[in-house]
XYZ file of C-alpha atoms in Angstrom:
459
model
C -8.166 8.289 12.131
C -10.986 6.980 14.295
C -12.470 3.513 14.810
C -14.909 1.759 17.164
C -13.120 0.558 20.284
C -15.130 -0.933 23.141
C -12.698 -1.606 25.962
C -12.645 -0.814 29.649
C -10.030 1.219 31.435
C -8.973 -1.800 33.490
C -8.328 -3.801 30.308
C -6.080 -1.077 28.913
C -4.187 -0.746 32.177
C -3.587 -4.487 32.246
C -2.114 -4.370 28.733
C 0.455 -1.792 29.722
C 1.428 -3.554 32.988
C 0.091 -0.816 35.186
C -1.575 -0.999 38.569
C -5.367 -1.351 38.515
C -7.225 1.891 39.087
C -9.244 1.053 42.205
C -10.073 4.749 42.665
C -12.523 4.486 39.745
C -14.792 1.575 40.684
C -17.138 2.258 37.776
C -14.350 1.123 35.382
C -14.721 3.632 32.579
C -15.476 2.147 29.154
C -14.127 3.623 25.931
C -16.166 3.354 22.740
C -13.816 4.873 20.155
C -10.103 5.221 19.491
C -8.621 8.128 17.528
C -5.227 9.576 16.623
C -6.731 12.924 15.587
C -8.041 15.555 17.972
C -10.332 16.634 15.128
C -11.985 13.190 15.017
C -13.287 12.805 18.533
C -16.594 11.432 19.742
C -17.868 11.091 23.272
C -16.105 8.185 24.945
C -12.991 8.266 22.723
C -9.522 7.119 23.734
C -7.135 9.661 22.201
C -3.731 8.377 21.059
C -1.314 11.294 20.456
C 1.431 10.424 17.991
C 4.707 12.122 17.188
C 5.040 13.276 13.589
C 5.674 16.642 12.005
C 3.912 17.876 15.140
C 3.708 16.178 18.506
C 0.172 14.929 19.046
C 0.581 15.421 22.793
C 0.068 19.132 22.131
C -3.545 18.353 21.203
C -4.522 16.344 24.275
C -6.444 19.276 25.732
C -8.296 19.778 22.425
C -9.256 16.093 22.368
C -10.549 16.200 25.928
C -12.545 19.353 25.214
C -14.075 17.570 22.190
C -15.316 14.673 24.331
C -12.415 12.236 24.726
C -12.706 10.245 27.942
C -9.019 9.505 28.257
C -5.697 9.519 26.472
C -2.406 7.714 26.163
C 0.598 9.765 27.185
C 4.295 9.013 27.067
C 5.835 8.803 30.517
C 7.503 12.011 31.694
C 6.171 13.988 28.741
C 6.269 17.689 29.709
C 2.713 18.248 28.475
C 1.277 16.511 31.531
C 2.429 19.306 33.861
C 0.368 21.831 31.881
C -2.924 19.977 32.329
C -5.482 20.554 35.097
C -5.573 17.927 37.833
C -8.860 16.462 36.586
C -7.400 15.982 33.103
C -4.224 14.368 34.464
C -6.406 11.619 35.950
C -7.502 10.677 32.404
C -3.957 9.791 31.318
C -2.800 6.234 30.635
C 0.991 6.380 30.699
C 2.994 4.343 28.192
C 6.571 4.234 26.952
C 5.739 4.935 23.297
C 2.298 5.874 21.977
C 2.851 4.485 18.461
C 4.041 1.130 19.803
C 1.108 1.143 22.226
C -1.313 1.633 19.341
C 0.125 -1.591 17.908
C -0.287 -3.366 21.257
C -3.957 -2.396 21.370
C -4.504 -3.518 17.768
C -2.781 -6.857 18.375
C -4.871 -7.476 21.500
C -8.042 -6.726 19.555
C -6.987 -8.872 16.591
C -6.270 -11.878 18.795
C -9.730 -11.884 20.323
C -10.986 -13.177 16.975
C -10.044 -15.910 14.506
C -10.494 -14.620 10.958
C -8.254 -15.428 8.024
C -5.777 -12.547 7.838
C -4.114 -12.104 4.455
C -1.122 -9.750 4.641
C 0.317 -8.289 1.426
C 3.653 -6.604 0.862
C 6.010 -5.970 -2.070
C 7.854 -3.199 -3.883
C 4.898 -2.661 -6.221
C 1.510 -4.182 -6.947
C 0.338 -4.263 -3.313
C -2.814 -2.242 -3.888
C -3.717 -4.096 -7.088
C -3.396 -7.416 -5.252
C -5.314 -6.116 -2.236
C -8.209 -4.991 -4.434
C -8.187 -8.236 -6.404
C -8.445 -10.186 -3.156
C -11.237 -7.889 -2.046
C -13.058 -8.870 -5.220
C -12.297 -12.531 -4.607
C -14.136 -12.414 -1.277
C -16.902 -10.067 -2.412
C -19.398 -12.926 -2.075
C -19.161 -12.498 1.711
C -21.500 -10.162 3.563
C -19.921 -6.704 4.007
C -19.615 -7.192 7.775
C -17.631 -10.388 7.182
C -14.866 -8.769 5.100
C -12.300 -6.150 6.151
C -10.016 -4.647 3.484
C -7.340 -1.983 3.971
C -8.824 1.366 2.990
C -6.969 3.728 0.641
C -3.230 3.483 1.385
C -3.536 2.953 5.144
C -0.720 0.408 5.191
C 1.734 1.731 7.794
C 2.121 1.529 11.578
C -0.940 3.725 12.008
C -3.084 2.407 9.171
C -2.616 -1.312 9.888
C -3.875 -1.026 13.503
C -6.950 0.846 12.323
C -7.616 -1.880 9.767
C -7.462 -4.435 12.586
C -9.762 -2.394 14.827
C -12.484 -2.980 12.212
C -12.516 -6.725 13.009
C -15.690 -7.903 14.756
C -17.187 -11.242 15.746
C -18.657 -11.415 12.221
C -15.327 -10.949 10.395
C -14.209 -13.953 8.377
C -11.468 -12.452 6.178
C -9.105 -9.498 6.616
C -7.018 -8.281 3.676
C -4.235 -6.183 5.115
C -1.783 -4.237 2.954
C 1.612 -3.574 4.543
C 4.029 -0.919 3.324
C 7.328 0.367 4.681
C 9.976 3.061 4.366
C 12.634 1.836 6.784
C 14.143 -1.434 7.967
C 12.112 -3.238 10.591
C 8.693 -1.838 9.756
C 7.292 -4.952 8.056
C 8.354 -7.080 11.015
C 6.545 -4.755 13.421
C 3.409 -4.767 11.259
C 3.452 -8.549 10.997
C 3.846 -8.923 14.762
C 0.838 -6.627 15.226
C -1.385 -8.389 12.684
C -0.270 -12.029 13.166
C -1.255 -12.993 9.596
C -2.505 -16.482 8.856
C -1.466 -16.098 5.201
C 0.936 -13.661 3.529
C 1.875 -12.682 -0.006
C 4.910 -10.931 -1.489
C 4.201 -9.388 -4.890
C 7.837 -8.707 -5.812
C 11.171 -7.509 -4.430
C 12.371 -4.387 -6.195
C 14.223 -1.171 -5.474
C 11.658 1.021 -3.704
C 13.107 2.743 -0.592
C 16.637 1.562 -1.383
C 17.871 4.930 -0.076
C 16.849 3.878 3.430
C 17.507 0.143 3.193
C 20.879 0.507 1.401
C 20.694 -2.656 -0.748
C 18.253 -4.930 -2.543
C 19.352 -7.728 -0.223
C 18.111 -5.683 2.731
C 14.882 -4.959 0.850
C 14.449 -8.705 0.334
C 14.925 -9.415 4.035
C 12.458 -6.656 4.884
C 9.783 -8.119 2.617
C 10.354 -11.656 3.901
C 9.872 -10.281 7.420
C 6.146 -10.442 6.684
C 6.332 -13.987 8.074
C 7.634 -12.701 11.447
C 4.212 -12.596 13.070
C 2.932 -15.805 11.487
C 2.439 -18.860 13.624
C 3.863 -22.228 12.475
C 1.586 -23.633 9.810
C 0.878 -20.260 8.225
C 1.400 -19.958 4.469
C 3.395 -17.490 2.359
C 2.581 -17.004 -1.355
C 5.216 -15.759 -3.836
C 5.651 -15.748 -7.650
C 8.039 -18.146 -9.353
C 10.159 -15.270 -10.695
C 10.627 -13.581 -7.304
C 14.154 -12.287 -6.765
C 15.903 -13.856 -3.750
C 13.572 -16.859 -3.873
C 16.182 -19.068 -2.189
C 16.198 -16.732 0.821
C 12.436 -17.085 1.013
C 12.725 -20.863 0.995
C 15.340 -20.875 3.757
C 13.456 -18.506 6.036
C 10.025 -20.089 5.622
C 11.494 -23.529 6.356
C 13.265 -22.186 9.452
C 10.016 -20.576 10.684
C 7.888 -23.617 9.863
C 5.794 -21.507 7.507
C 4.367 -23.132 4.391
C 5.393 -21.797 0.977
C 3.205 -21.686 -2.125
C 4.947 -20.552 -5.326
C 2.526 -19.506 -8.035
C 3.355 -19.941 -11.708
C 3.747 -16.635 -13.487
C 6.803 -16.820 -15.747
C 6.546 -20.550 -16.430
C 3.417 -22.418 -17.496
C 0.851 -20.358 -15.559
C -2.636 -21.700 -14.889
C -4.022 -18.380 -16.133
C -2.744 -18.061 -19.717
C -2.756 -15.121 -22.120
C -4.735 -15.936 -25.251
C -4.879 -12.505 -26.905
C -3.191 -9.174 -26.160
C -5.643 -6.294 -26.591
C -5.309 -2.529 -26.402
C -7.158 -2.367 -23.088
C -5.877 -5.569 -21.537
C -5.833 -9.293 -22.224
C -8.071 -12.192 -23.054
C -7.054 -14.876 -20.575
C -7.822 -18.581 -20.345
C -8.249 -20.633 -17.180
C -9.384 -24.245 -17.413
C -10.760 -23.669 -20.939
C -12.782 -20.659 -19.743
C -12.070 -17.252 -21.352
C -11.720 -14.277 -19.003
C -11.165 -10.625 -19.906
C -8.681 -8.610 -17.861
C -9.309 -4.947 -18.624
C -5.972 -3.371 -17.649
C -2.959 -3.142 -20.010
C 0.510 -4.128 -18.847
C 1.815 -7.675 -18.630
C 3.583 -7.173 -15.294
C 0.257 -6.766 -13.487
C -0.683 -10.299 -14.483
C 1.564 -11.640 -11.711
C -0.735 -9.936 -9.194
C -3.757 -11.559 -10.836
C -2.086 -14.952 -10.647
C -1.218 -14.349 -7.005
C -4.880 -13.773 -6.227
C -5.687 -16.933 -8.182
C -3.164 -18.918 -6.126
C -4.762 -17.808 -2.863
C -8.239 -18.470 -4.219
C -7.367 -22.003 -5.221
C -5.524 -22.702 -1.952
C -8.574 -21.599 0.032
C -10.851 -23.590 -2.290
C -12.791 -20.589 -3.619
C -14.851 -21.720 -6.610
C -13.590 -20.914 -10.101
C -16.617 -18.765 -10.945
C -15.822 -16.375 -8.096
C -12.162 -16.240 -9.148
C -13.149 -15.384 -12.724
C -15.578 -12.718 -11.500
C -12.833 -11.108 -9.394
C -10.659 -10.814 -12.494
C -13.391 -9.537 -14.795
C -14.759 -6.961 -12.342
C -11.455 -5.379 -11.305
C -11.111 -1.604 -11.798
C -7.958 0.443 -11.286
C -7.896 2.727 -8.233
C -7.612 6.485 -8.697
C -4.308 7.691 -10.201
C -3.258 4.166 -11.115
C -3.354 3.517 -14.870
C -6.597 5.472 -15.267
C -7.407 6.266 -18.913
C -8.705 9.825 -19.374
C -9.737 10.923 -22.847
C -9.835 14.472 -24.150
C -7.704 16.407 -26.623
C -5.020 13.929 -25.541
C -5.504 10.458 -24.108
C -3.921 10.577 -20.674
C -2.812 7.475 -18.794
C -2.925 8.806 -15.246
C -0.515 6.753 -13.161
C 0.496 9.683 -11.015
C 0.007 8.110 -7.588
C 3.620 7.037 -7.056
C 6.677 5.541 -8.752
C 9.682 3.322 -8.250
C 11.904 1.660 -10.900
C 9.797 -1.502 -11.166
C 6.427 0.245 -11.315
C 7.826 2.752 -13.826
C 8.853 -0.017 -16.205
C 5.513 -1.737 -15.699
C 3.606 1.421 -16.600
C 5.772 2.096 -19.652
C 4.981 -1.441 -20.833
C 1.257 -0.805 -20.277
C 1.365 2.503 -22.154
C 2.975 0.900 -25.205
C 0.311 -1.789 -25.248
C -2.476 0.775 -24.973
C -1.062 3.242 -27.520
C -0.660 0.745 -30.351
C 0.285 2.772 -33.420
C -0.613 6.151 -31.909
C 1.882 8.824 -30.945
C 3.144 8.113 -27.421
C 4.641 10.480 -24.849
C 6.112 9.588 -21.455
C 5.970 12.377 -18.885
C 8.073 10.912 -16.118
C 8.850 12.594 -12.816
C 11.675 11.917 -10.403
C 11.639 8.585 -8.575
C 12.378 9.471 -4.952
C 13.951 7.525 -2.071
C 16.666 6.009 -4.252
C 19.533 7.872 -2.575
C 22.952 7.149 -4.066
C 21.267 4.730 -6.499
C 19.122 7.481 -8.036
C 21.331 8.105 -11.061
C 21.705 4.376 -11.743
C 17.965 3.669 -11.785
C 17.027 6.781 -13.745
C 19.662 5.829 -16.333
C 18.193 2.319 -16.502
C 14.731 3.695 -17.250
C 16.220 5.865 -19.990
C 18.011 2.902 -21.542
C 14.793 0.862 -21.600
C 12.930 3.689 -23.327
C 15.739 4.056 -25.863
C 15.315 0.378 -26.773
C 11.672 1.026 -27.661
C 12.822 3.170 -30.572
C 9.789 5.462 -30.725
C 7.852 7.991 -28.680
C 8.799 11.165 -26.817
C 10.311 11.280 -23.335
C 9.765 14.356 -21.162
C 11.429 14.350 -17.746
C 10.268 16.444 -14.792
C 12.566 17.086 -11.851
C 16.313 17.464 -11.500
C 16.995 13.771 -10.893
C 15.505 12.797 -14.261
C 18.426 14.465 -16.091
C 20.473 11.221 -16.322
C 17.424 9.472 -17.752
C 16.872 12.162 -20.372
C 20.483 11.913 -21.544
C 19.927 8.282 -22.554
C 17.168 9.033 -25.074
C 17.589 10.998 -28.330
C 15.423 14.148 -28.518
C 14.163 13.737 -24.943
C 13.593 16.963 -23.028
C 13.989 17.961 -19.407
C 11.805 20.341 -17.379
C 11.900 21.718 -13.849
C 8.699 23.724 -14.213
C 5.264 22.172 -14.719
C 3.824 25.116 -16.614
C 6.670 25.064 -19.129
C 6.291 21.301 -19.533
C 2.525 21.533 -20.076
C 2.902 24.380 -22.554
C 5.400 22.329 -24.530
C 2.929 19.449 -24.724
C 0.059 21.723 -25.755
C 2.104 23.306 -28.542
C 4.192 20.380 -29.764
C 2.282 17.143 -29.180
C -0.458 16.224 -31.687
C -4.100 15.658 -30.805
C -5.041 12.109 -29.710
C -1.499 11.314 -28.610
C -1.282 8.871 -25.687
C 0.498 10.446 -22.719
C 1.648 8.475 -19.671
C 2.104 10.646 -16.567
C 3.988 9.031 -13.683
C 6.314 10.035 -10.863
C 6.833 9.805 -7.136
C 4.092 11.081 -4.834
C 6.048 14.164 -3.796
C 6.344 15.274 -7.434
C 2.553 15.890 -7.537
C 2.275 14.650 -11.111
C -1.532 14.780 -10.813
C -1.227 18.558 -11.330
C 0.135 17.865 -14.812
C -2.737 15.435 -15.450
C -5.309 18.077 -14.451
C -3.745 20.699 -16.691
C -3.630 18.409 -19.719
C -7.156 17.066 -19.202
C -8.582 20.588 -19.145
C -6.839 21.477 -22.439
C -9.343 21.699 -25.321
C -6.942 22.560 -28.128
C-alpha cells in the first residue's frame, strides 16, 4: 500500500525519540509512505512489515526503486548486509507495524475532522458504505472512506494518511482477528464517533468466548476522548456492558431503535427488498434480508445526531448498492445470490433469511461452505445453522467442506461435498432451471469459484 506522506526526517526522528540528525542539515523530506517494495515512488518512506515474509528482506529493492529512507527494527540482521550509504537511510524503531500506527496517529491529530469508526461481527462494510452515501453531498476531497476491506492495523493507518486540510469526515471500518486489535486501532484513529453493528461469534476461535468478543468490540471507545459518542442498536447483546464502559469512559451512548418501534418502519416486504417509511415519506431499500435493516437504522441514527437533512438520509438509503460478492444477484440458467465474500454464524443466518425473501415460491438451494475461525465451537455453530434451515421446511442444503458435516446431518436430504467440481456437477444435473441458489462461505473456502462455474452454465 502507498499513500501521500509529506514529512521531514527530523519530524520522524522526533516521533521515535531519537537524536536529531545534525549530519544532514538539508533535513530530507519524504513525499510518500509504502509497505510494498513494488509500490515505490521517488521520495518514499518504506515501512517493512513482518508477515508470511519479512518485509526487511525487500529494503534493498525499495531503495533501488527510489525510496529515500526506511524504517528498520533495531538489531535486525538485515542492516549488516546493506552498503554504508544505505545504512544511513535507516530510521530505527522497536516494531515497524506499531510505528506505522504512530505515524498515522500523528498525521490524524494534525487535523480535526469527524472520524466515524465502525466495528461489529457483521454488517461493517454495509454500514460503512451507507455512511459514505450519507455524506456524498460533500466534495470528494472532504470525505475519506475505508477502501475495500482495508480495516486492519495496516489498512486503518493508510485510511488516515488520506486525511488532508480539506477533510471533514472520515469513515473508518475496523476489523479484528485477535484480542486487543480494536483497542490498538481505536488508539491510532482517535474516533470522535463510533458504531457497533452487532456482537456475534466471528473469530471466537481466537477470542475464546462471546464475552471476550463483546469486550473487544466495546474497545472501539478506547481511543475516544471524553464527550465522544458511541452508537449501538437496541437489541445489541451485552448492552449492559456497553452502558457501564461508556459511562466509565465519559463517552456518550446513543441507542438506535431497531427491534422496538424504529423510526424507519417496514411498510411492505418485496422480493428485492423493502418499502420503508420515515416521517410519512416512503423509501425503497433494494436489498433483501431483514437483518441488514439494523445497519440502515444505524446510519439513520448517526445522520439525525449530526443533523443531516432527511432528504440526504433518504437518498443514502435509496442509492445503496451491495459491494462485490455480498448478496449480488446474478441471473442465468440459475439465479445465483453471490454472497461468497465471507461468512460467520450471524452473517450466514442473515443471508439465508435474505435468500428466502428473494426466492419467494421458487426452488431454493443453499450452497454453504465451512465457517472458519470457530475453533472448538465449530460443530456447535454449524449444527445451529442446520437446525435453522430444518425449521424452514423447504429447499435443498448442499454443504462444502469437512466442517459442514454436522450441519448437513441436521437437514433431511441435505448433501455434503469436499470437491467443488462434484458439487457443481450435482447442481447442473439435479437442480432445475431458474432455481435460486445462495452461495456463501468463509473467505478461505473460495466460494466465488463455485459462483463462476454456475454462472457460466448454459444448460
